[in-house]
PDB file of C-alpha atoms in Angstrom:
ATOM      1  CA  MET U   1       0.000   0.000   0.000  1.00  0.00           C
ATOM      2  CA  PHE U   2       1.285   3.482  -0.816  1.00  0.00           C
ATOM      3  CA  ALA U   3       0.241   6.943   0.246  1.00  0.00           C
ATOM      4  CA  LEU U   4      -1.282   9.307  -2.263  1.00  0.00           C
ATOM      5  CA  SER U   5      -0.237  12.930  -2.375  1.00  0.00           C
ATOM      6  CA  ARG U   6      -2.680  15.536  -1.126  1.00  0.00           C
ATOM      7  CA  GLN U   7      -3.667  18.513  -3.235  1.00  0.00           C
ATOM      8  CA  VAL U   8      -2.359  21.823  -1.795  1.00  0.00           C
ATOM      9  CA  GLN U   9      -2.250  25.511  -2.698  1.00  0.00           C
ATOM     10  CA  CYS U  10       0.499  25.952  -5.287  1.00  0.00           C
ATOM     11  CA  SER U  11       1.949  28.875  -3.320  1.00  0.00           C
ATOM     12  CA  SER U  12       2.671  26.505  -0.412  1.00  0.00           C
ATOM     13  CA  ILE U  13       5.244  24.645  -2.537  1.00  0.00           C
ATOM     14  CA  GLY U  14       6.791  27.723  -4.158  1.00  0.00           C
ATOM     15  CA  ILE U  15       4.728  27.856  -7.366  1.00  0.00           C
ATOM     16  CA  THR U  16       2.832  30.956  -8.497  1.00  0.00           C
ATOM     17  CA  VAL U  17       0.203  30.315 -11.172  1.00  0.00           C
ATOM     18  CA  LYS U  18      -0.082  33.273 -13.546  1.00  0.00           C
ATOM     19  CA  TYR U  19      -2.481  31.608 -15.993  1.00  0.00           C
ATOM     20  CA  GLY U  20      -3.940  28.170 -16.653  1.00  0.00           C
ATOM     21  CA  ASN U  21      -5.294  25.074 -14.957  1.00  0.00           C
ATOM     22  CA  VAL U  22      -2.553  23.929 -12.553  1.00  0.00           C
ATOM     23  CA  THR U  23      -2.873  21.440  -9.683  1.00  0.00           C
ATOM     24  CA  CYS U  24      -0.159  21.141  -7.016  1.00  0.00           C
ATOM     25  CA  TYR U  25       0.473  18.326  -4.541  1.00  0.00           C
ATOM     26  CA  ASP U  26       2.228  18.152  -1.165  1.00  0.00           C
ATOM     27  CA  ASP U  27       5.038  15.973  -2.555  1.00  0.00           C
ATOM     28  CA  GLY U  28       6.060  18.854  -4.854  1.00  0.00           C
ATOM     29  CA  SER U  29       4.543  17.458  -8.037  1.00  0.00           C
ATOM     30  CA  VAL U  30       2.619  19.751 -10.371  1.00  0.00           C
ATOM     31  CA  VAL U  31       0.009  18.798 -12.983  1.00  0.00           C
ATOM     32  CA  VAL U  32      -0.739  21.248 -15.793  1.00  0.00           C
ATOM     33  CA  GLU U  33      -3.768  20.810 -18.052  1.00  0.00           C
ATOM     34  CA  GLY U  34      -3.521  22.824 -21.245  1.00  0.00           C
ATOM     35  CA  PRO U  35      -1.515  26.011 -21.693  1.00  0.00           C
ATOM     36  CA  ALA U  36      -0.286  27.654 -18.505  1.00  0.00           C
ATOM     37  CA  VAL U  37       2.183  30.186 -17.178  1.00  0.00           C
ATOM     38  CA  VAL U  38       3.772  29.431 -13.818  1.00  0.00           C
ATOM     39  CA  GLN U  39       6.529  31.073 -11.812  1.00  0.00           C
ATOM     40  CA  VAL U  40       8.847  28.893  -9.744  1.00  0.00           C
ATOM     41  CA  SER U  41      10.494  30.380  -6.643  1.00  0.00           C
ATOM     42  CA  ARG U  42      14.270  30.722  -6.714  1.00  0.00           C
ATOM     43  CA  ALA U  43      14.522  28.381  -3.755  1.00  0.00           C
ATOM     44  CA  ILE U  44      13.380  25.430  -5.848  1.00  0.00           C
ATOM     45  CA  ALA U  45      14.393  26.621  -9.322  1.00  0.00           C
ATOM     46  CA  TRP U  46      18.068  25.742  -8.723  1.00  0.00           C
ATOM     47  CA  VAL U  47      17.139  22.071  -8.546  1.00  0.00           C
ATOM     48  CA  ASP U  48      17.398  22.377 -12.336  1.00  0.00           C
ATOM     49  CA  GLY U  49      13.935  20.992 -13.001  1.00  0.00           C
ATOM     50  CA  ARG U  50      15.234  17.484 -12.467  1.00  0.00           C
ATOM     51  CA  SER U  51      13.598  14.726 -10.507  1.00  0.00           C
ATOM     52  CA  ARG U  52      14.880  14.094  -6.988  1.00  0.00           C
ATOM     53  CA  LYS U  53      14.426  10.364  -7.552  1.00  0.00           C
ATOM     54  CA  VAL U  54      17.679   8.443  -7.235  1.00  0.00           C
ATOM     55  CA  GLY U  55      18.861   5.192  -8.750  1.00  0.00           C
ATOM     56  CA  ASN U  56      20.722   2.319  -7.126  1.00  0.00           C
ATOM     57  CA  VAL U  57      24.214   3.720  -7.769  1.00  0.00           C
ATOM     58  CA  GLN U  58      23.175   7.109  -6.378  1.00  0.00           C
ATOM     59  CA  LYS U  59      21.715   5.384  -3.293  1.00  0.00           C
ATOM     60  CA  LEU U  60      25.011   3.536  -2.850  1.00  0.00           C
ATOM     61  CA  VAL U  61      26.991   6.799  -3.010  1.00  0.00           C
ATOM     62  CA  LEU U  62      24.618   8.488  -0.535  1.00  0.00           C
ATOM     63  CA  ASP U  63      25.066   5.523   1.823  1.00  0.00           C
ATOM     64  CA  VAL U  64      28.865   5.721   1.557  1.00  0.00           C
ATOM     65  CA  ILE U  65      28.802   9.461   2.336  1.00  0.00           C
ATOM     66  CA  SER U  66      26.463   8.872   5.286  1.00  0.00           C
ATOM     67  CA  ARG U  67      29.005   6.373   6.702  1.00  0.00           C
ATOM     68  CA  GLY U  68      31.711   9.055   6.892  1.00  0.00           C
ATOM     69  CA  PHE U  69      33.552   8.822   3.577  1.00  0.00           C
ATOM     70  CA  HIS U  70      33.712  12.364   2.207  1.00  0.00           C
ATOM     71  CA  ALA U  71      36.752  12.678  -0.093  1.00  0.00           C
ATOM     72  CA  ARG U  72      36.091  11.840  -3.731  1.00  0.00           C
ATOM     73  CA  ASP U  73      38.692   9.037  -3.845  1.00  0.00           C
ATOM     74  CA  GLU U  74      37.390   7.554  -0.555  1.00  0.00           C
ATOM     75  CA  ILE U  75      33.840   7.496  -1.909  1.00  0.00           C
ATOM     76  CA  GLY U  76      34.932   5.868  -5.175  1.00  0.00           C
ATOM     77  CA  GLY U  77      37.019   3.235  -3.391  1.00  0.00           C
ATOM     78  CA  GLU U  78      34.306   2.355  -0.893  1.00  0.00           C
ATOM     79  CA  ALA U  79      31.530   2.280  -3.524  1.00  0.00           C
ATOM     80  CA  ASN U  80      33.784   0.448  -6.010  1.00  0.00           C
ATOM     81  CA  ILE U  81      32.678   2.473  -9.038  1.00  0.00           C
ATOM     82  CA  SER U  82      34.754   4.051 -11.805  1.00  0.00           C
ATOM     83  CA  LYS U  83      35.974   7.665 -11.666  1.00  0.00           C
ATOM     84  CA  GLY U  84      33.764   8.615 -14.603  1.00  0.00           C
ATOM     85  CA  ALA U  85      30.613   7.129 -13.105  1.00  0.00           C
ATOM     86  CA  LEU U  86      31.452   8.633  -9.715  1.00  0.00           C
ATOM     87  CA  GLY U  87      31.871  12.103 -11.232  1.00  0.00           C
ATOM     88  CA  TYR U  88      28.528  11.821 -12.997  1.00  0.00           C
ATOM     89  CA  VAL U  89      26.726  10.585  -9.853  1.00  0.00           C
ATOM     90  CA  LEU U  90      28.252  13.238  -7.569  1.00  0.00           C
ATOM     91  CA  ALA U  91      27.453  16.034 -10.043  1.00  0.00           C
ATOM     92  CA  SER U  92      23.863  14.815 -10.321  1.00  0.00           C
ATOM     93  CA  LEU U  93      23.391  14.543  -6.548  1.00  0.00           C
ATOM     94  CA  THR U  94      24.956  17.977  -6.013  1.00  0.00           C
ATOM     95  CA  ARG U  95      22.709  19.531  -8.666  1.00  0.00           C
ATOM     96  CA  LYS U  96      19.647  17.985  -7.000  1.00  0.00           C
ATOM     97  CA  GLY U  97      20.690  19.435  -3.647  1.00  0.00           C
ATOM     98  CA  MET U  98      21.061  16.018  -2.057  1.00  0.00           C
ATOM     99  CA  VAL U  99      24.820  16.396  -1.523  1.00  0.00           C
ATOM    100  CA  VAL U 100      26.838  19.464  -0.485  1.00  0.00           C
ATOM    101  CA  LEU U 101      30.194  20.017  -2.227  1.00  0.00           C
ATOM    102  CA  VAL U 102      32.995  21.667  -0.230  1.00  0.00           C
ATOM    103  CA  LYS U 103      36.416  22.335  -1.739  1.00  0.00           C
ATOM    104  CA  ALA U 104      39.118  22.357   0.927  1.00  0.00           C
ATOM    105  CA  THR U 105      42.890  22.174   1.297  1.00  0.00           C
ATOM    106  CA  SER U 106      45.515  21.409   3.891  1.00  0.00           C
ATOM    107  CA  GLY U 107      47.969  23.661   2.074  1.00  0.00           C
ATOM    108  CA  GLY U 108      48.307  21.823  -1.230  1.00  0.00           C
ATOM    109  CA  PRO U 109      45.842  21.683  -4.101  1.00  0.00           C
ATOM    110  CA  CYS U 110      42.124  21.963  -3.380  1.00  0.00           C
ATOM    111  CA  ARG U 111      40.212  18.696  -3.087  1.00  0.00           C
ATOM    112  CA  SER U 112      36.493  18.025  -3.284  1.00  0.00           C
ATOM    113  CA  TYR U 113      34.623  16.747  -0.242  1.00  0.00           C
ATOM    114  CA  TYR U 114      30.970  15.713  -0.298  1.00  0.00           C
ATOM    115  CA  PHE U 115      28.525  15.845   2.617  1.00  0.00           C
ATOM    116  CA  LEU U 116      24.864  15.137   3.192  1.00  0.00           C
ATOM    117  CA  PRO U 117      22.837  18.174   4.283  1.00  0.00           C
ATOM    118  CA  GLY U 118      23.008  18.374   8.065  1.00  0.00           C
ATOM    119  CA  GLN U 119      26.370  16.629   8.453  1.00  0.00           C
ATOM    120  CA  ASP U 120      29.006  18.491  10.520  1.00  0.00           C
ATOM    121  CA  ILE U 121      31.151  19.968   7.749  1.00  0.00           C
ATOM    122  CA  ASP U 122      33.143  22.335   9.999  1.00  0.00           C
ATOM    123  CA  GLY U 123      33.893  19.560  12.485  1.00  0.00           C
ATOM    124  CA  TYR U 124      35.143  17.281   9.708  1.00  0.00           C
ATOM    125  CA  LEU U 125      37.379  19.965   8.202  1.00  0.00           C
ATOM    126  CA  LYS U 126      38.845  21.020  11.578  1.00  0.00           C
ATOM    127  CA  SER U 127      39.516  17.427  12.655  1.00  0.00           C
ATOM    128  CA  ARG U 128      41.625  16.900   9.535  1.00  0.00           C
ATOM    129  CA  GLY U 129      43.381  20.270   9.509  1.00  0.00           C
ATOM    130  CA  LEU U 130      41.582  21.409   6.361  1.00  0.00           C
ATOM    131  CA  ARG U 131      40.362  24.862   5.437  1.00  0.00           C
ATOM    132  CA  PRO U 132      37.929  25.829   2.670  1.00  0.00           C
ATOM    133  CA  CYS U 133      39.567  27.000  -0.542  1.00  0.00           C
ATOM    134  CA  SER U 134      39.314  30.717  -1.195  1.00  0.00           C
ATOM    135  CA  ARG U 135      36.939  31.816  -3.901  1.00  0.00           C
ATOM    136  CA  ARG U 136      38.512  34.105  -6.420  1.00  0.00           C
ATOM    137  CA  ALA U 137      36.472  36.771  -8.163  1.00  0.00           C
TER     138      ALA U 137
END
């Protein structure tokens, strides 16, 4: 048995309907019947219009990150997937907002570290003597 989404006001999920027949649901899905003009809030527009559904490889990478592996090479080694596939998966998860990318260094070149939202990024960086890379204009 599965739960069905409830219909809600579109404004409650960050959608403004300018014109047309639009129905919004509490899971974030939107159904448009016929021509319509909608405005999406900036808060959800950055998700790039992509689904937040994840496949098995993405679930594996999320699990590895949740277990404390944050450096790109650590994640790839623990998940046992190729560099190319890992890059694609991490970029996709970052774009969807499911993973936070932090570039940090201990004095050498910057390296990429990936965290789940809510994980203690500062604590991880401090415990390893890392500092975020400076952003250049």
